[in-house]
Amino acid sequence: MKKIHLIAVAVIAISIALLMSLSGEMSTYSTFREAMAAGGKVKIAGILSKDKEMIYDPIKDANSFSFYITDSEGEERRVRLLQAKPQDFELSEQIVLTGEMHNDEFIATDVLLKCPSKYKDEEIYLKNKQNEI
């Protein structure tokens, strides 16, 4: 075999190995019950429980924010985010957390917020205008 063929085979093998390792990161959303059973890192999608308290004291600990969310099965749990409180947190429609369960609390290391579209009013106006035509 030529040297170029060996290099090509090595590059392909490395690419396949990278894709296989990254595929473990791509998962579906879990619930709190599944997170308890998994015992490792999971992603949970939920809705903020706005009637429960949110605790963030940047003077005491700037990287600790706790709140409650309700998962897709309707189970509500306390979450402790190991980051500062995200801006416009209360406006989020959905919250996606990455972390793991510790006793009855979900410890999140990463958060992704799905906020309402700032163009929603414009979209409704345009749809109504199209229906009039």
Short mmCIF file of N, CA and C in Angstrom, two decimals:
data_model
loop_
_atom_site.label_atom_id
_atom_site.label_comp_id
_atom_site.label_asym_id
_atom_site.label_seq_id
_atom_site.Cartn_x
_atom_site.Cartn_y
_atom_site.Cartn_z
N MET A 1 0.83 -1.18 0.00
CA MET A 1 0.00 0.00 0.00
C MET A 1 0.88 1.24 0.00
N LYS A 2 0.38 2.24 -0.68
CA LYS A 2 1.11 3.51 -0.70
C LYS A 2 0.89 4.27 0.60
N LYS A 3 1.81 5.17 0.86
CA LYS A 3 1.74 5.98 2.07
C LYS A 3 0.45 6.80 2.14
N ILE A 4 0.02 7.33 1.01
CA ILE A 4 -1.18 8.16 0.96
C ILE A 4 -2.42 7.36 1.32
N HIS A 5 -2.45 6.08 0.93
CA HIS A 5 -3.59 5.23 1.27
C HIS A 5 -3.64 4.96 2.78
N LEU A 6 -2.48 4.74 3.39
CA LEU A 6 -2.43 4.54 4.84
C LEU A 6 -2.89 5.78 5.59
N ILE A 7 -2.50 6.94 5.12
CA ILE A 7 -2.91 8.20 5.74
C ILE A 7 -4.43 8.38 5.61
N ALA A 8 -4.95 8.06 4.43
CA ALA A 8 -6.39 8.19 4.19
C ALA A 8 -7.17 7.26 5.11
N VAL A 9 -6.73 6.03 5.25
CA VAL A 9 -7.40 5.07 6.13
C VAL A 9 -7.34 5.55 7.58
N ALA A 10 -6.20 6.09 8.00
CA ALA A 10 -6.05 6.60 9.36
C ALA A 10 -7.00 7.78 9.61
N VAL A 11 -7.11 8.70 8.65
CA VAL A 11 -8.01 9.85 8.78
C VAL A 11 -9.45 9.39 8.88
N ILE A 12 -9.84 8.42 8.08
CA ILE A 12 -11.21 7.89 8.11
C ILE A 12 -11.48 7.23 9.46
N ALA A 13 -10.53 6.45 9.96
CA ALA A 13 -10.70 5.78 11.25
C ALA A 13 -10.84 6.79 12.38
N ILE A 14 -10.03 7.83 12.36
CA ILE A 14 -10.12 8.87 13.40
C ILE A 14 -11.46 9.60 13.32
N SER A 15 -11.92 9.87 12.10
CA SER A 15 -13.22 10.54 11.92
C SER A 15 -14.35 9.69 12.48
N ILE A 16 -14.32 8.41 12.20
CA ILE A 16 -15.37 7.52 12.71
C ILE A 16 -15.32 7.46 14.24
N ALA A 17 -14.14 7.40 14.80
CA ALA A 17 -14.01 7.37 16.26
C ALA A 17 -14.56 8.65 16.89
N LEU A 18 -14.29 9.80 16.28
CA LEU A 18 -14.81 11.07 16.79
C LEU A 18 -16.33 11.12 16.73
N LEU A 19 -16.90 10.68 15.62
CA LEU A 19 -18.36 10.68 15.48
C LEU A 19 -19.01 9.74 16.49
N MET A 20 -18.40 8.60 16.74
CA MET A 20 -18.94 7.66 17.72
C MET A 20 -18.91 8.27 19.12
N SER A 21 -17.83 8.95 19.46
CA SER A 21 -17.73 9.54 20.80
C SER A 21 -18.71 10.70 20.97
N LEU A 22 -18.95 11.45 19.92
CA LEU A 22 -19.88 12.58 19.99
C LEU A 22 -21.33 12.11 20.01
N SER A 23 -21.61 10.95 19.45
CA SER A 23 -22.99 10.47 19.41
C SER A 23 -23.53 10.20 20.80
N GLY A 24 -22.66 9.93 21.76
CA GLY A 24 -23.09 9.75 23.15
C GLY A 24 -23.61 11.04 23.76
N GLU A 25 -23.17 12.18 23.27
CA GLU A 25 -23.60 13.48 23.77
C GLU A 25 -25.00 13.84 23.28
N MET A 26 -25.41 13.29 22.14
CA MET A 26 -26.70 13.62 21.55
C MET A 26 -27.76 12.71 22.15
N SER A 27 -28.53 13.24 23.06
CA SER A 27 -29.54 12.42 23.71
C SER A 27 -30.88 13.14 23.70
N THR A 28 -31.90 12.38 24.00
CA THR A 28 -33.22 13.00 24.13
C THR A 28 -33.37 13.52 25.54
N TYR A 29 -34.43 14.27 25.77
CA TYR A 29 -34.67 14.83 27.09
C TYR A 29 -35.20 13.75 28.03
N SER A 30 -34.74 13.80 29.25
CA SER A 30 -35.18 12.87 30.28
C SER A 30 -36.17 13.56 31.20
N THR A 31 -36.74 12.78 32.09
CA THR A 31 -37.59 13.31 33.14
C THR A 31 -36.82 13.16 34.45
N PHE A 32 -37.36 13.71 35.53
CA PHE A 32 -36.69 13.58 36.82
C PHE A 32 -36.61 12.12 37.25
N ARG A 33 -37.65 11.35 36.96
CA ARG A 33 -37.65 9.93 37.31
C ARG A 33 -36.54 9.18 36.56
N GLU A 34 -36.39 9.47 35.28
CA GLU A 34 -35.33 8.83 34.49
C GLU A 34 -33.95 9.29 34.95
N ALA A 35 -33.84 10.53 35.38
CA ALA A 35 -32.56 11.04 35.87
C ALA A 35 -32.15 10.34 37.15
N MET A 36 -33.13 10.04 38.02
CA MET A 36 -32.83 9.29 39.25
C MET A 36 -32.32 7.90 38.91
N ALA A 37 -32.95 7.26 37.94
CA ALA A 37 -32.56 5.90 37.56
C ALA A 37 -31.22 5.87 36.83
N ALA A 38 -30.95 6.90 36.02
CA ALA A 38 -29.73 6.93 35.22
C ALA A 38 -28.49 7.09 36.09
N GLY A 39 -28.58 7.93 37.07
CA GLY A 39 -27.46 8.14 37.97
C GLY A 39 -26.29 8.89 37.37
N GLY A 40 -26.45 9.46 36.19
CA GLY A 40 -25.38 10.23 35.56
C GLY A 40 -25.94 11.50 34.95
N LYS A 41 -25.16 12.10 34.05
CA LYS A 41 -25.60 13.35 33.42
C LYS A 41 -26.72 13.09 32.43
N VAL A 42 -27.74 13.93 32.51
CA VAL A 42 -28.89 13.88 31.60
C VAL A 42 -29.31 15.30 31.25
N LYS A 43 -30.18 15.39 30.24
CA LYS A 43 -30.79 16.67 29.88
C LYS A 43 -32.27 16.59 30.21
N ILE A 44 -32.75 17.60 30.91
CA ILE A 44 -34.16 17.66 31.28
C ILE A 44 -34.75 18.96 30.75
N ALA A 45 -35.89 18.83 30.07
CA ALA A 45 -36.61 20.00 29.58
C ALA A 45 -37.82 20.20 30.49
N GLY A 46 -38.06 21.43 30.88
CA GLY A 46 -39.18 21.70 31.75
C GLY A 46 -39.63 23.13 31.68
N ILE A 47 -40.65 23.41 32.48
CA ILE A 47 -41.24 24.75 32.53
C ILE A 47 -41.00 25.30 33.93
N LEU A 48 -40.60 26.55 34.01
CA LEU A 48 -40.34 27.21 35.28
C LEU A 48 -41.60 27.29 36.12
N SER A 49 -41.49 26.91 37.38
CA SER A 49 -42.59 27.06 38.34
C SER A 49 -42.48 28.46 38.91
N LYS A 50 -43.25 29.38 38.35
CA LYS A 50 -43.13 30.79 38.71
C LYS A 50 -43.73 31.09 40.08
N ASP A 51 -44.57 30.18 40.59
CA ASP A 51 -45.16 30.40 41.91
C ASP A 51 -44.22 29.99 43.04
N LYS A 52 -43.13 29.33 42.75
CA LYS A 52 -42.16 28.91 43.77
C LYS A 52 -41.03 29.93 43.84
N GLU A 53 -40.31 29.91 44.96
CA GLU A 53 -39.24 30.88 45.15
C GLU A 53 -38.02 30.58 44.28
N MET A 54 -37.37 31.66 43.87
CA MET A 54 -36.11 31.60 43.17
C MET A 54 -35.08 32.28 44.06
N ILE A 55 -33.98 31.59 44.33
CA ILE A 55 -32.99 32.14 45.25
C ILE A 55 -31.68 32.39 44.50
N TYR A 56 -31.30 33.66 44.49
CA TYR A 56 -30.01 34.04 43.89
C TYR A 56 -29.46 35.21 44.69
N ASP A 57 -28.33 34.98 45.32
CA ASP A 57 -27.66 36.01 46.10
C ASP A 57 -26.22 36.13 45.59
N PRO A 58 -25.97 37.05 44.64
CA PRO A 58 -24.64 37.14 44.04
C PRO A 58 -23.54 37.54 45.03
N ILE A 59 -23.91 38.18 46.13
CA ILE A 59 -22.90 38.55 47.12
C ILE A 59 -22.45 37.31 47.90
N LYS A 60 -23.40 36.46 48.24
CA LYS A 60 -23.09 35.24 48.98
C LYS A 60 -22.38 34.22 48.09
N ASP A 61 -22.96 33.90 46.93
CA ASP A 61 -22.38 32.95 45.97
C ASP A 61 -22.93 33.28 44.59
N ALA A 62 -22.10 33.87 43.76
CA ALA A 62 -22.52 34.31 42.42
C ALA A 62 -22.77 33.14 41.48
N ASN A 63 -22.28 31.95 41.81
CA ASN A 63 -22.44 30.78 40.94
C ASN A 63 -23.38 29.75 41.55
N SER A 64 -24.44 30.21 42.16
CA SER A 64 -25.46 29.32 42.70
C SER A 64 -26.82 30.01 42.60
N PHE A 65 -27.70 29.37 41.87
CA PHE A 65 -29.04 29.89 41.64
C PHE A 65 -30.00 28.72 41.75
N SER A 66 -31.00 28.82 42.61
CA SER A 66 -31.95 27.72 42.76
C SER A 66 -33.37 28.17 42.41
N PHE A 67 -34.12 27.22 41.87
CA PHE A 67 -35.48 27.47 41.41
C PHE A 67 -36.17 26.12 41.24
N TYR A 68 -37.43 26.13 40.84
CA TYR A 68 -38.19 24.90 40.64
C TYR A 68 -38.66 24.84 39.19
N ILE A 69 -38.61 23.62 38.62
CA ILE A 69 -39.20 23.42 37.30
C ILE A 69 -40.09 22.18 37.32
N THR A 70 -40.99 22.12 36.36
CA THR A 70 -41.87 20.97 36.17
C THR A 70 -41.48 20.30 34.87
N ASP A 71 -41.21 18.98 34.93
CA ASP A 71 -40.79 18.26 33.73
C ASP A 71 -41.99 17.86 32.87
N SER A 72 -41.74 17.11 31.81
CA SER A 72 -42.80 16.74 30.86
C SER A 72 -43.84 15.81 31.47
N GLU A 73 -43.51 15.12 32.56
CA GLU A 73 -44.48 14.24 33.23
C GLU A 73 -45.26 14.96 34.32
N GLY A 74 -44.96 16.24 34.54
CA GLY A 74 -45.66 17.03 35.55
C GLY A 74 -45.03 16.98 36.92
N GLU A 75 -43.86 16.35 37.04
CA GLU A 75 -43.16 16.28 38.33
C GLU A 75 -42.35 17.55 38.54
N GLU A 76 -42.52 18.14 39.72
CA GLU A 76 -41.82 19.38 40.05
C GLU A 76 -40.66 19.08 41.00
N ARG A 77 -39.51 19.64 40.70
CA ARG A 77 -38.32 19.44 41.54
C ARG A 77 -37.55 20.75 41.68
N ARG A 78 -36.78 20.81 42.76
CA ARG A 78 -35.88 21.95 42.97
C ARG A 78 -34.63 21.72 42.14
N VAL A 79 -34.16 22.81 41.52
CA VAL A 79 -32.96 22.77 40.69
C VAL A 79 -31.96 23.76 41.25
N ARG A 80 -30.72 23.34 41.32
CA ARG A 80 -29.64 24.26 41.70
C ARG A 80 -28.72 24.36 40.50
N LEU A 81 -28.66 25.55 39.93
CA LEU A 81 -27.80 25.84 38.78
C LEU A 81 -26.47 26.35 39.29
N LEU A 82 -25.40 25.74 38.83
CA LEU A 82 -24.06 26.12 39.28
C LEU A 82 -23.49 27.21 38.37
N GLN A 83 -24.28 28.23 38.14
CA GLN A 83 -23.92 29.39 37.34
C GLN A 83 -24.70 30.59 37.88
N ALA A 84 -24.38 31.74 37.34
CA ALA A 84 -25.14 32.94 37.70
C ALA A 84 -26.54 32.86 37.10
N LYS A 85 -27.46 33.60 37.67
CA LYS A 85 -28.83 33.63 37.15
C LYS A 85 -28.83 34.23 35.75
N PRO A 86 -29.39 33.50 34.76
CA PRO A 86 -29.43 34.04 33.40
C PRO A 86 -30.34 35.26 33.30
N GLN A 87 -29.99 36.14 32.39
CA GLN A 87 -30.79 37.34 32.16
C GLN A 87 -32.14 36.94 31.57
N ASP A 88 -33.19 37.62 31.97
CA ASP A 88 -34.57 37.38 31.52
C ASP A 88 -35.02 35.95 31.78
N PHE A 89 -34.55 35.37 32.86
CA PHE A 89 -34.86 33.98 33.21
C PHE A 89 -36.37 33.77 33.36
N GLU A 90 -37.03 34.70 34.00
CA GLU A 90 -38.46 34.56 34.28
C GLU A 90 -39.31 34.58 33.01
N LEU A 91 -38.77 35.10 31.91
CA LEU A 91 -39.52 35.20 30.66
C LEU A 91 -39.46 33.93 29.81
N SER A 92 -38.68 32.96 30.23
CA SER A 92 -38.47 31.76 29.41
C SER A 92 -39.74 30.93 29.31
N GLU A 93 -39.95 30.36 28.11
CA GLU A 93 -41.09 29.48 27.89
C GLU A 93 -40.73 28.05 28.29
N GLN A 94 -39.47 27.68 28.02
CA GLN A 94 -39.00 26.34 28.35
C GLN A 94 -37.54 26.43 28.78
N ILE A 95 -37.15 25.54 29.69
CA ILE A 95 -35.78 25.50 30.19
C ILE A 95 -35.22 24.11 29.95
N VAL A 96 -34.03 24.04 29.36
CA VAL A 96 -33.34 22.77 29.17
C VAL A 96 -32.11 22.78 30.06
N LEU A 97 -32.03 21.80 30.96
CA LEU A 97 -30.94 21.72 31.92
C LEU A 97 -30.09 20.49 31.67
N THR A 98 -28.79 20.62 31.85
CA THR A 98 -27.88 19.49 31.79
C THR A 98 -27.29 19.33 33.19
N GLY A 99 -27.39 18.13 33.73
CA GLY A 99 -26.88 17.88 35.06
C GLY A 99 -27.26 16.51 35.56
N GLU A 100 -27.29 16.35 36.88
CA GLU A 100 -27.63 15.05 37.46
C GLU A 100 -28.36 15.23 38.78
N MET A 101 -29.07 14.18 39.17
CA MET A 101 -29.83 14.19 40.41
C MET A 101 -28.91 13.91 41.59
N HIS A 102 -29.11 14.63 42.69
CA HIS A 102 -28.47 14.38 43.98
C HIS A 102 -29.59 14.42 45.01
N ASN A 103 -29.93 13.27 45.55
CA ASN A 103 -31.07 13.12 46.46
C ASN A 103 -32.33 13.59 45.74
N ASP A 104 -33.02 14.59 46.25
CA ASP A 104 -34.25 15.08 45.60
C ASP A 104 -34.02 16.34 44.79
N GLU A 105 -32.79 16.75 44.63
CA GLU A 105 -32.46 18.00 43.95
C GLU A 105 -31.70 17.71 42.66
N PHE A 106 -32.01 18.46 41.61
CA PHE A 106 -31.29 18.34 40.34
C PHE A 106 -30.19 19.39 40.32
N ILE A 107 -28.95 18.95 40.17
CA ILE A 107 -27.81 19.87 40.12
C ILE A 107 -27.47 20.09 38.65
N ALA A 108 -27.68 21.30 38.16
CA ALA A 108 -27.47 21.63 36.75
C ALA A 108 -26.15 22.35 36.55
N THR A 109 -25.43 21.93 35.53
CA THR A 109 -24.18 22.58 35.18
C THR A 109 -24.31 23.48 33.96
N ASP A 110 -25.41 23.30 33.23
CA ASP A 110 -25.62 24.09 32.02
C ASP A 110 -27.12 24.32 31.83
N VAL A 111 -27.46 25.46 31.26
CA VAL A 111 -28.86 25.80 31.05
C VAL A 111 -29.04 26.43 29.67
N LEU A 112 -30.17 26.11 29.05
CA LEU A 112 -30.54 26.70 27.77
C LEU A 112 -31.98 27.17 27.90
N LEU A 113 -32.22 28.43 27.62
CA LEU A 113 -33.54 29.01 27.76
C LEU A 113 -34.21 29.19 26.41
N LYS A 114 -35.46 28.81 26.33
CA LYS A 114 -36.25 29.10 25.14
C LYS A 114 -37.18 30.24 25.53
N CYS A 115 -36.87 31.40 25.01
CA CYS A 115 -37.63 32.59 25.36
C CYS A 115 -38.66 32.90 24.28
N PRO A 116 -39.71 33.62 24.64
CA PRO A 116 -40.71 33.99 23.64
C PRO A 116 -40.10 34.88 22.57
N SER A 117 -40.60 34.71 21.38
CA SER A 117 -40.08 35.48 20.26
C SER A 117 -40.45 36.95 20.40
N LYS A 118 -39.47 37.80 20.18
CA LYS A 118 -39.77 39.23 20.23
C LYS A 118 -40.54 39.67 18.99
N TYR A 119 -40.63 38.77 18.02
CA TYR A 119 -41.34 39.08 16.78
C TYR A 119 -42.75 38.47 16.77
N LYS A 120 -43.19 37.89 17.88
CA LYS A 120 -44.47 37.20 17.93
C LYS A 120 -45.63 38.13 17.56
N ASP A 121 -45.64 39.36 18.08
CA ASP A 121 -46.72 40.30 17.76
C ASP A 121 -46.73 40.62 16.27
N GLU A 122 -45.53 40.77 15.68
CA GLU A 122 -45.45 41.04 14.25
C GLU A 122 -45.94 39.86 13.44
N GLU A 123 -45.64 38.63 13.88
CA GLU A 123 -46.10 37.44 13.18
C GLU A 123 -47.62 37.36 13.18
N ILE A 124 -48.23 37.63 14.32
CA ILE A 124 -49.69 37.59 14.43
C ILE A 124 -50.31 38.65 13.52
N TYR A 125 -49.72 39.84 13.51
CA TYR A 125 -50.22 40.92 12.66
C TYR A 125 -50.15 40.52 11.19
N LEU A 126 -49.03 39.95 10.77
CA LEU A 126 -48.87 39.55 9.37
C LEU A 126 -49.83 38.42 8.99
N LYS A 127 -50.06 37.46 9.88
CA LYS A 127 -51.00 36.37 9.59
C LYS A 127 -52.42 36.91 9.45
N ASN A 128 -52.81 37.84 10.34
CA ASN A 128 -54.12 38.43 10.25
C ASN A 128 -54.29 39.22 8.96
N LYS A 129 -53.25 39.91 8.56
CA LYS A 129 -53.28 40.70 7.32
C LYS A 129 -53.45 39.79 6.10
N GLN A 130 -52.75 38.63 6.12
CA GLN A 130 -52.85 37.68 5.01
C GLN A 130 -54.26 37.08 4.94
N ASN A 131 -54.87 36.83 6.09
CA ASN A 131 -56.21 36.25 6.12
C ASN A 131 -57.25 37.23 5.60
N GLU A 132 -56.99 38.54 5.71
CA GLU A 132 -57.92 39.55 5.24
C GLU A 132 -57.94 39.63 3.71
N ILE A 133 -56.82 39.24 3.10
CA ILE A 133 -56.72 39.36 1.63
C ILE A 133 -57.47 38.31 0.91
#
